[in-house]
Short mmCIF file of C-alpha atoms in Angstrom, two decimals:
data_model
loop_
_atom_site.label_atom_id
_atom_site.label_comp_id
_atom_site.label_asym_id
_atom_site.label_seq_id
_atom_site.Cartn_x
_atom_site.Cartn_y
_atom_site.Cartn_z
CA MET A 1 17.51 19.35 -3.40
CA TYR A 2 20.85 17.84 -2.50
CA ALA A 3 22.33 18.86 -5.86
CA LEU A 4 21.03 22.41 -5.49
CA ALA A 5 22.53 22.56 -2.01
CA GLN A 6 25.87 21.47 -3.51
CA LEU A 7 25.57 24.28 -6.07
CA ASN A 8 25.01 26.75 -3.23
CA LEU A 9 28.08 25.36 -1.45
CA LEU A 10 30.10 25.86 -4.64
CA TYR A 11 29.02 29.51 -4.70
CA ASN A 12 30.01 29.84 -1.04
CA TYR A 13 33.34 28.14 -1.72
CA LEU A 14 34.23 30.42 -4.63
CA SER A 15 33.15 33.49 -2.64
CA SER A 16 35.38 32.46 0.26
CA LYS A 17 38.40 32.25 -2.05
CA LYS A 18 38.16 36.00 -2.63
CA LYS A 19 38.77 36.71 1.04
CA ARG A 20 42.27 36.44 2.45
CA GLU A 21 42.31 35.42 6.06
CA GLN A 22 45.06 36.36 8.48
CA CYS A 23 46.68 33.29 10.03
CA GLU A 24 46.65 33.35 13.81
CA THR A 25 49.91 32.97 15.75
CA PHE A 26 51.14 33.04 19.32
CA ASP A 27 54.47 33.98 20.87
CA LEU A 28 56.37 30.90 22.07
CA SER A 29 58.63 33.15 24.13
CA LYS A 30 55.67 33.96 26.37
CA PRO A 31 54.82 30.75 28.27
CA ASN A 32 51.56 32.19 29.57
CA GLU A 33 50.36 32.62 26.01
CA VAL A 34 50.99 28.96 25.06
CA PRO A 35 48.05 26.70 26.04
CA TYR A 36 48.35 23.15 27.33
CA VAL A 37 47.48 20.54 24.70
CA THR A 38 46.65 16.85 25.07
CA ILE A 39 47.03 14.64 22.00
CA GLN A 40 44.81 11.56 21.97
CA LEU A 41 45.74 8.60 19.77
CA PRO A 42 42.84 6.08 19.81
CA VAL A 43 44.22 2.78 18.47
CA PHE A 44 43.08 -0.82 18.15
CA ASN A 45 45.31 -3.62 16.80
CA GLU A 46 47.48 -1.40 14.60
CA MET A 47 50.55 -3.61 14.05
CA TYR A 48 51.49 -2.11 10.68
CA VAL A 49 51.30 1.62 11.46
CA MET A 50 51.86 1.95 15.22
CA GLU A 51 55.61 2.57 15.04
CA ARG A 52 55.17 5.13 12.27
CA LEU A 53 52.42 6.94 14.21
CA LEU A 54 54.37 7.25 17.46
CA ASP A 55 57.59 8.34 15.79
CA ASN A 56 55.71 10.97 13.80
CA ILE A 57 53.82 12.38 16.81
CA ALA A 58 57.12 12.65 18.71
CA LEU A 59 58.31 15.12 16.05
CA LEU A 60 55.58 17.69 16.75
CA ASP A 61 57.19 21.06 17.43
CA TYR A 62 55.54 22.31 20.62
CA PRO A 63 56.86 23.16 24.11
CA LYS A 64 57.24 19.82 25.93
CA ASP A 65 56.05 21.30 29.22
CA LYS A 66 52.75 22.19 27.52
CA LEU A 67 52.18 18.89 25.73
CA GLU A 68 50.73 15.55 26.82
CA ILE A 69 50.24 12.49 24.59
CA GLN A 70 47.70 9.78 25.43
CA VAL A 71 47.96 6.49 23.53
CA LEU A 72 44.44 5.13 24.08
CA ASP A 73 45.13 1.50 23.30
CA ASP A 74 42.15 -0.87 23.08
CA SER A 75 44.21 -3.54 21.31
CA THR A 76 43.67 -7.24 21.96
CA ASP A 77 46.78 -8.62 20.25
CA GLU A 78 50.55 -8.49 20.69
CA THR A 79 50.68 -4.80 19.75
CA VAL A 80 49.77 -3.94 23.36
CA THR A 81 53.25 -5.10 24.41
CA THR A 82 55.17 -3.54 21.51
CA THR A 83 53.30 -0.24 21.82
CA LYS A 84 53.97 -0.08 25.55
CA ALA A 85 57.70 -0.60 24.96
CA HIS A 86 57.77 2.09 22.27
CA VAL A 87 55.91 4.55 24.50
CA GLU A 88 58.39 3.92 27.32
CA ARG A 89 61.32 4.65 24.97
CA LEU A 90 59.76 7.94 23.92
CA ALA A 91 59.02 8.86 27.55
CA GLU A 92 62.74 8.50 28.31
CA THR A 93 63.41 11.38 25.88
CA GLY A 94 61.41 13.71 28.12
CA LEU A 95 58.13 13.45 26.23
CA ASP A 96 55.01 13.33 28.43
CA ILE A 97 53.46 10.26 26.82
CA LYS A 98 51.27 7.62 28.46
CA HIS A 99 50.08 4.20 27.35
CA ILE A 100 46.46 3.86 28.50
CA THR A 101 44.59 0.56 28.19
CA ARG A 102 41.06 -0.54 29.10
CA THR A 103 39.72 -3.84 30.37
CA ASN A 104 36.72 -3.53 28.01
CA ARG A 105 35.85 -1.67 24.80
CA VAL A 106 32.61 -0.05 25.96
CA GLY A 107 31.70 2.66 23.47
CA PHE A 108 34.59 1.65 21.19
CA LYS A 109 36.46 4.76 19.96
CA ALA A 110 34.03 7.17 21.65
CA GLY A 111 34.45 5.28 24.93
CA ALA A 112 38.25 5.43 24.72
CA LEU A 113 38.23 9.17 24.00
CA LYS A 114 35.82 9.82 26.86
CA GLU A 115 37.90 7.86 29.41
CA GLY A 116 41.08 9.59 28.26
CA LEU A 117 39.39 12.98 28.60
CA GLU A 118 38.73 12.35 32.29
CA ILE A 119 42.47 12.47 33.07
CA ALA A 120 43.63 14.78 30.25
CA LYS A 121 45.75 17.71 31.42
CA GLY A 122 45.23 19.84 28.31
CA ASP A 123 42.74 22.62 27.75
CA PHE A 124 42.70 21.52 24.10
CA ILE A 125 42.44 17.96 22.78
CA ALA A 126 43.99 17.02 19.42
CA ILE A 127 42.94 13.66 17.97
CA PHE A 128 44.72 11.54 15.35
CA ASP A 129 43.78 8.10 14.04
CA ALA A 130 46.57 5.58 13.61
CA ASP A 131 47.21 6.26 9.92
CA PHE A 132 47.52 10.06 10.16
CA LEU A 133 50.86 11.88 9.95
CA PRO A 134 50.61 15.52 11.03
CA GLN A 135 53.42 17.89 10.06
CA PRO A 136 55.78 19.08 12.87
CA ASN A 137 54.20 22.57 12.85
CA TRP A 138 50.62 21.24 13.01
CA LEU A 139 49.88 22.48 16.55
CA LYS A 140 51.42 25.88 15.87
CA ARG A 141 49.09 26.29 12.88
CA THR A 142 45.89 25.19 14.64
CA VAL A 143 46.02 26.08 18.35
CA PRO A 144 46.22 29.90 17.88
CA TYR A 145 42.68 29.98 16.43
CA PHE A 146 41.38 29.22 19.92
CA LYS A 147 42.23 32.80 20.89
CA ASN A 148 38.63 33.30 19.77
CA ASP A 149 36.70 32.03 22.80
CA LYS A 150 33.75 31.00 20.62
CA ILE A 151 35.79 28.44 18.66
CA GLY A 152 35.17 24.89 19.87
CA VAL A 153 36.90 22.91 17.11
CA VAL A 154 39.61 23.46 14.52
CA GLN A 155 39.52 20.85 11.74
CA THR A 156 42.22 20.37 9.09
CA ARG A 157 42.03 18.92 5.59
CA TRP A 158 42.94 15.28 5.02
CA GLY A 159 45.74 14.52 2.58
CA HIS A 160 46.37 11.14 0.94
CA ILE A 161 49.83 9.59 1.02
CA ASN A 162 48.73 6.79 -1.34
CA ARG A 163 46.37 8.72 -3.64
CA ASN A 164 47.82 7.12 -6.80
CA TYR A 165 48.28 3.58 -5.47
CA SER A 166 45.34 2.17 -7.46
CA LEU A 167 42.04 3.07 -9.09
CA LEU A 168 40.30 2.40 -5.76
CA THR A 169 42.48 4.90 -3.87
CA ARG A 170 42.11 7.52 -6.63
CA ILE A 171 38.33 7.22 -6.47
CA GLN A 172 38.32 7.54 -2.66
CA ALA A 173 40.62 10.57 -2.85
CA PHE A 174 38.34 12.13 -5.48
CA ALA A 175 35.31 11.83 -3.19
CA LEU A 176 37.12 12.97 -0.03
CA ASP A 177 38.68 15.95 -1.80
CA ALA A 178 35.17 17.17 -2.65
CA HIS A 179 34.15 16.89 0.99
CA PHE A 180 37.27 18.62 2.30
CA THR A 181 37.09 21.53 -0.15
CA LEU A 182 33.64 22.22 -1.54
CA GLU A 183 31.56 20.99 1.40
CA GLN A 184 33.62 21.90 4.46
CA VAL A 185 34.67 25.33 3.17
CA GLY A 186 31.27 26.00 1.58
CA ARG A 187 29.43 25.37 4.83
CA ASN A 188 31.98 26.87 7.21
CA SER A 189 32.38 30.12 5.27
CA LYS A 190 28.69 30.94 5.81
CA GLY A 191 28.40 29.68 9.37
CA HIS A 192 26.52 26.48 8.49
CA PHE A 193 27.18 23.30 10.47
CA ILE A 194 30.27 21.28 9.56
CA ASN A 195 31.61 18.15 11.20
CA PHE A 196 34.76 17.23 13.01
CA ASN A 197 36.04 14.37 10.87
CA GLY A 198 37.04 12.05 13.71
CA THR A 199 40.75 12.83 13.33
CA ALA A 200 43.21 15.56 12.28
CA GLY A 201 41.37 18.14 14.35
CA ILE A 202 41.54 19.73 17.78
CA TRP A 203 38.79 20.39 20.33
CA ARG A 204 38.46 22.84 23.14
CA LYS A 205 37.98 20.59 26.18
CA ASP A 206 35.22 22.83 27.57
CA CYS A 207 33.35 22.44 24.27
CA ILE A 208 33.36 18.63 24.53
CA ILE A 209 32.07 18.78 28.11
CA ASP A 210 29.45 21.44 27.37
CA ALA A 211 28.12 19.47 24.37
CA GLY A 212 27.58 16.37 26.54
CA ASN A 213 30.88 14.54 25.96
CA TRP A 214 31.51 11.60 23.63
CA GLU A 215 28.64 9.16 23.13
CA GLY A 216 28.92 5.71 21.57
CA ASP A 217 25.31 5.26 20.43
CA THR A 218 26.14 5.91 16.76
CA LEU A 219 28.92 4.64 14.50
CA THR A 220 30.03 8.22 13.71
CA GLU A 221 30.61 9.68 17.16
CA ASP A 222 32.47 12.60 15.55
CA LEU A 223 29.42 13.78 13.57
CA ASP A 224 27.21 13.31 16.63
CA LEU A 225 29.34 15.45 18.96
CA SER A 226 29.87 18.04 16.20
CA TYR A 227 26.16 18.70 15.87
CA ARG A 228 25.54 18.73 19.61
CA ALA A 229 28.35 21.27 20.03
CA GLN A 230 27.11 23.57 17.25
CA LEU A 231 23.57 23.39 18.58
CA LYS A 232 25.09 24.79 21.78
CA ASN A 233 26.40 27.76 19.75
CA TRP A 234 30.04 26.66 19.58
CA GLU A 235 31.77 27.72 16.35
CA PHE A 236 33.95 25.44 14.23
CA LYS A 237 36.94 26.56 12.20
CA TYR A 238 37.96 24.66 9.08
CA LEU A 239 41.52 25.11 7.75
CA GLU A 240 41.76 24.08 4.11
CA ASP A 241 45.39 25.19 3.94
CA VAL A 242 46.55 22.82 6.71
CA GLU A 243 46.88 19.35 5.22
CA THR A 244 47.21 16.25 7.41
CA PRO A 245 48.38 13.27 5.34
CA ALA A 246 46.78 9.85 5.87
CA GLU A 247 46.46 6.43 4.26
CA LEU A 248 43.47 5.42 2.15
CA PRO A 249 42.15 1.82 2.27
CA ILE A 250 43.85 -0.13 -0.54
CA VAL A 251 41.59 -3.20 -0.63
CA ILE A 252 37.89 -3.22 -1.29
CA SER A 253 36.99 -5.09 1.92
CA ALA A 254 38.59 -2.28 3.95
CA ALA A 255 36.78 0.34 1.86
CA ARG A 256 33.53 -1.58 2.38
CA SER A 257 33.83 -1.54 6.18
CA GLN A 258 34.68 2.17 6.18
CA GLN A 259 31.81 3.03 3.82
CA PHE A 260 29.37 0.97 5.85
CA ARG A 261 30.36 2.71 9.09
CA TRP A 262 30.22 6.20 7.62
CA ASN A 263 26.89 5.72 5.83
CA LYS A 264 25.14 3.92 8.66
CA GLY A 265 26.50 6.47 11.13
CA GLY A 266 25.17 9.32 9.00
CA ALA A 267 21.67 7.79 9.00
CA GLU A 268 21.88 7.14 12.76
CA ASN A 269 22.76 10.78 13.34
CA PHE A 270 19.87 11.97 11.14
CA ARG A 271 17.57 9.88 13.33
CA LYS A 272 19.18 11.29 16.48
CA MET A 273 19.49 14.94 15.45
CA LEU A 274 16.49 15.59 13.18
CA TRP A 275 14.18 17.20 15.74
CA ARG A 276 17.00 18.91 17.62
CA VAL A 277 18.00 20.72 14.44
CA ILE A 278 14.42 21.55 13.39
CA LYS A 279 13.44 22.85 16.84
CA SER A 280 16.63 24.84 17.44
CA LYS A 281 16.01 28.57 17.85
CA ASN A 282 19.70 29.41 17.58
CA ILE A 283 20.21 28.74 13.86
CA SER A 284 18.78 30.11 10.64
CA ALA A 285 16.38 28.27 8.34
CA LYS A 286 19.12 28.00 5.69
CA THR A 287 21.54 26.44 8.18
CA LYS A 288 18.82 23.97 9.16
CA VAL A 289 18.27 22.96 5.53
CA HIS A 290 21.99 22.51 4.91
CA GLY A 291 22.33 20.63 8.20
CA LEU A 292 19.53 18.19 7.43
CA LEU A 293 20.81 17.56 3.90
CA HIS A 294 24.28 17.00 5.38
CA LEU A 295 22.88 14.41 7.79
CA LEU A 296 20.93 12.81 4.94
CA ASN A 297 23.79 12.65 2.46
CA SER A 298 24.34 8.92 3.00
CA SER A 299 20.68 8.36 2.09
CA MET A 300 21.58 9.42 -1.45
CA PHE A 301 22.76 5.84 -1.99
CA LEU A 302 19.30 4.52 -1.18
CA SER A 303 17.76 6.92 -3.70
CA ILE A 304 20.31 5.92 -6.34
CA PHE A 305 19.68 2.22 -5.72
CA VAL A 306 15.89 2.53 -5.96
CA VAL A 307 16.11 4.56 -9.18
CA ALA A 308 18.59 2.04 -10.62
CA ILE A 309 16.40 -0.99 -9.89
CA LEU A 310 13.28 0.67 -11.29
CA SER A 311 14.99 2.02 -14.40
CA ILE A 312 14.70 -1.20 -16.42
CA PRO A 313 10.96 -1.75 -15.78
CA MET A 314 10.55 1.96 -16.51
CA LEU A 315 12.20 1.48 -19.91
CA TYR A 316 9.60 -1.14 -20.87
CA ILE A 317 6.67 0.82 -19.40
CA LYS A 318 7.68 3.94 -21.30
CA ASN A 319 7.70 2.09 -24.62
CA GLU A 320 4.60 -0.03 -23.92
CA TYR A 321 2.32 2.83 -22.87
CA ALA A 322 2.74 5.70 -25.29
CA HIS A 323 0.44 8.04 -23.34
CA LEU A 324 2.94 8.00 -20.42
CA ARG A 325 5.94 9.13 -22.47
CA ASP A 326 5.45 12.82 -21.74
CA TYR A 327 5.85 12.11 -18.02
CA PHE A 328 9.15 10.39 -18.68
CA TYR A 329 10.37 13.32 -20.75
CA VAL A 330 9.52 15.65 -17.85
CA MET A 331 11.35 13.37 -15.41
CA SER A 332 14.46 13.51 -17.56
CA PHE A 333 14.86 17.06 -16.24
CA PHE A 334 16.36 15.54 -13.10
CA VAL A 335 19.50 14.64 -15.03
CA MET A 336 20.33 18.24 -14.11
CA SER A 337 21.48 16.95 -10.73
CA THR A 338 24.27 14.99 -12.42
CA ILE A 339 25.27 18.08 -14.39
CA ILE A 340 25.40 20.11 -11.17
CA PHE A 341 27.64 17.50 -9.53
CA PHE A 342 29.83 17.48 -12.64
CA VAL A 343 30.33 21.25 -12.42
CA CYS A 344 30.90 21.26 -8.63
CA TYR A 345 33.42 18.45 -8.67
CA TRP A 346 35.38 20.08 -11.50
CA PHE A 347 36.29 23.04 -9.30
CA MET A 348 37.48 20.63 -6.61
CA TYR A 349 39.49 18.56 -9.11
CA ARG A 350 41.05 21.69 -10.61
CA ASN A 351 42.32 22.72 -7.15
CA THR A 352 44.25 19.46 -6.84
CA TYR A 353 45.39 18.71 -10.38
CA GLY A 354 45.29 22.07 -12.18
CA SER A 355 43.26 23.31 -15.17
CA GLY A 356 43.64 23.11 -18.95
CA PHE A 357 42.09 20.94 -21.66
CA LYS A 358 44.21 17.88 -20.87
CA LYS A 359 43.32 18.07 -17.18
CA PHE A 360 39.64 18.55 -18.01
CA PHE A 361 39.68 15.52 -20.30
CA GLY A 362 41.22 13.50 -17.44
CA TYR A 363 38.56 14.88 -15.11
CA VAL A 364 35.73 13.71 -17.36
CA GLY A 365 37.07 10.16 -17.23
CA MET A 366 37.60 10.32 -13.46
CA PHE A 367 34.13 11.77 -12.82
CA PHE A 368 32.30 9.03 -14.69
CA THR A 369 34.55 6.35 -13.20
CA PHE A 370 33.82 7.75 -9.73
CA PHE A 371 30.08 7.89 -10.39
CA SER A 372 30.06 4.34 -11.75
CA ILE A 373 31.91 2.85 -8.77
CA ALA A 374 29.84 4.91 -6.31
CA MET A 375 26.72 3.37 -7.87
CA GLY A 376 28.39 -0.04 -7.58
CA PHE A 377 28.52 0.53 -3.81
CA SER A 378 24.85 1.55 -3.69
CA LEU A 379 23.50 -1.85 -2.55
CA HIS A 380 26.10 -2.18 0.22
CA ASN A 381 25.62 1.40 1.37
CA SER A 382 21.83 1.28 1.09
CA ILE A 383 21.76 -1.61 3.54
CA ALA A 384 23.88 0.49 5.90
CA VAL A 385 21.50 3.46 5.52
CA ILE A 386 18.39 1.33 6.10
CA GLU A 387 19.93 -0.17 9.25
CA GLY A 388 20.82 3.32 10.46
CA HIS A 389 17.35 4.76 9.91
CA ALA A 390 15.75 1.65 11.44
CA GLY A 391 17.87 1.97 14.58
CA LYS A 392 19.56 -1.43 14.21
CA LYS A 393 22.75 -1.44 16.28
CA SER A 394 26.01 -3.00 15.15
CA GLU A 395 29.62 -3.18 16.26
CA PHE A 396 32.19 -0.55 15.35
CA VAL A 397 34.25 -2.32 12.64
CA ARG A 398 37.68 -0.77 12.25
CA THR A 399 39.30 -0.13 8.89
CA PRO A 400 42.54 -2.18 8.65
CA LYS A 401 45.69 -0.12 7.96
CA PHE A 402 48.58 -1.32 5.80
CA ASN A 403 51.54 1.09 5.85
CA ILE A 404 51.89 0.52 2.12
CA ARG A 405 55.32 2.09 1.92
CA ARG A 406 56.65 -0.93 3.80
CA PHE A 407 54.13 -3.64 2.96
CA LYS A 408 53.04 -2.66 -0.53
CA ASP A 409 53.72 -6.02 -2.15
CA ASN A 410 52.33 -8.34 0.50
CA TRP A 411 49.15 -6.63 1.68
CA LYS A 412 47.31 -9.96 1.46
CA ASN A 413 49.29 -11.09 4.51
CA ASN A 414 47.71 -8.35 6.62
CA LYS A 415 46.38 -10.24 9.64
CA TYR A 416 43.46 -7.85 10.16
CA LEU A 417 41.82 -8.40 6.76
CA ARG A 418 38.43 -10.07 6.90
CA LYS A 419 38.71 -13.58 5.51
CA ASN A 420 35.10 -14.04 4.44
CA LEU A 421 33.38 -12.46 1.49
CA SER A 422 30.56 -10.03 2.21
CA LYS A 423 27.13 -11.61 1.82
CA ASN A 424 26.28 -8.81 -0.59
CA VAL A 425 28.86 -9.85 -3.19
CA VAL A 426 26.58 -12.46 -4.78
CA LEU A 427 23.79 -9.88 -5.08
CA GLU A 428 26.24 -7.41 -6.61
CA GLY A 429 27.17 -10.02 -9.22
CA LEU A 430 23.49 -10.56 -10.03
CA LEU A 431 22.95 -6.80 -10.26
CA MET A 432 25.82 -6.57 -12.73
CA SER A 433 23.95 -9.10 -14.92
CA TYR A 434 20.67 -7.23 -14.36
CA PHE A 435 22.11 -3.98 -15.71
CA GLY A 436 23.77 -5.90 -18.55
CA PHE A 437 20.21 -6.95 -19.43
CA GLY A 438 19.25 -3.28 -19.18
CA MET A 439 21.82 -2.41 -21.86
CA TYR A 440 20.53 -5.26 -24.05
CA SER A 441 16.98 -3.98 -23.56
CA ALA A 442 17.90 -0.66 -25.14
CA PHE A 443 18.24 -2.47 -28.47
CA ILE A 444 14.96 -4.39 -28.38
CA VAL A 445 12.34 -2.03 -26.91
CA GLY A 446 10.27 0.38 -28.94
CA ASP A 447 9.13 0.38 -32.54
CA GLN A 448 11.91 2.47 -34.04
CA GLY A 449 15.15 0.63 -33.48
CA GLY A 450 15.51 0.82 -29.73
CA ASP A 451 15.55 3.35 -26.90
CA PHE A 452 19.04 4.37 -25.76
CA GLY A 453 18.13 7.16 -23.34
CA LEU A 454 19.04 5.06 -20.28
CA PHE A 455 21.89 3.18 -21.93
CA PRO A 456 24.68 5.34 -20.41
CA PHE A 457 23.08 4.98 -16.96
CA HIS A 458 22.88 1.19 -17.28
CA LEU A 459 26.42 1.03 -18.65
CA MET A 460 27.73 2.91 -15.58
CA LEU A 461 25.75 0.63 -13.27
CA PHE A 462 27.07 -2.44 -15.09
CA ILE A 463 30.67 -1.18 -14.77
CA GLY A 464 30.19 -0.14 -11.13
CA PHE A 465 28.66 -3.38 -9.88
CA GLY A 466 31.08 -5.38 -12.02
CA TYR A 467 34.06 -3.56 -10.50
CA VAL A 468 32.84 -4.08 -6.93
CA PHE A 469 31.96 -7.73 -7.60
CA PHE A 470 35.21 -8.76 -9.31
CA LYS A 471 37.40 -6.71 -6.96
CA SER A 472 35.75 -8.38 -3.96
CA ILE A 473 36.30 -11.84 -5.45
CA ALA A 474 39.91 -11.08 -6.44
CA SER A 475 40.80 -9.79 -2.97
CA LYS A 476 40.03 -13.23 -1.51
CA VAL A 477 41.90 -15.27 -4.12
#
């Protein structure tokens, strides 16, 4: 079902490319036409990127008398002092910028955004995480869309300043590019629910209030508020052509914490939003299906993990009980889902890297590398999904930033990196061995020289869990 939904989104995406949309503008010479904007920068212990963030935001080209910047600083280290000093220097240039701190971190990021909203001057609220670097014309390219009173959010596409830093960053970029092209455009072009991505987007303040404001009861407060707003009939606008560059996690422990938060948050939001979506009388049945599959997308990892674990016993059962073989042949039909993903992701990849035989050959390698490493994360992410569906609460764990342009060679000195190995690493090492046994089994089962039908699957699982296991060990050495 999920694969078929992706195929439908591909059709929507390609259909949307045939339509040319007029870019909205407003006249800066008419002050009454220029709305007041508040920029919120939620930060927590961002020693390595704070200076870069503030200097970049100060370059935004927008009338200063219509712009307010809130630095929502929940930091607990020395960056509180350095950030305050930097903010004061920028304020001396005439910029309306404030350093706002809290005595507690209730609600984490959602709590900081909510408290900042209470004193925000702007009718529109732009939000940027600490590692995002919007272009100077970012507000001019996004704010005019709010001329449509039904628009509650304008979301822009994430770019990646360190896409080619390593295999890990290339894989993350590959996955995010699919989300920010195929999925966001495919849903938005047909009026299905999309999500504000937590950063690089701008909200209508009235929309936030009408939807019930920020809530900190899930780890993905952005997805939560997005669905509550769209259930209230607010429309979202996704701008694929407006890229907002950002930094991808460069070490596997940082990628782990981000993946855990996103996947658990997705499951938490499915639990929270399921009946609201089903019972809504404002949306079509097709939008409901796409919405529920969107909320369930993190649960794909649980499905992958269960299938992976059972695949080796299945290999022996298939060859031991001949009368069951026909059932296994029928089940092989579901390999179609992988083919569908392969086709869908190619169109996304082609957008970024171009077409041609050489590019397609590179895509084939990247696709199977991506799939292998995604499966290597399936144990870690399945635990996150189970916790989310079970309602187990956990702290918001931030993703450490690095500013790799300055600290590329000594990232191991980053003070925010977790020092301890994840408890799952040992299990991931054992699973690597388990799927190595699965490959060996292909040679010894059956009466006619082996059964290699699942060999590629087990090879990918072996590579994926091996990559995650050895990368996790190496990052601590």
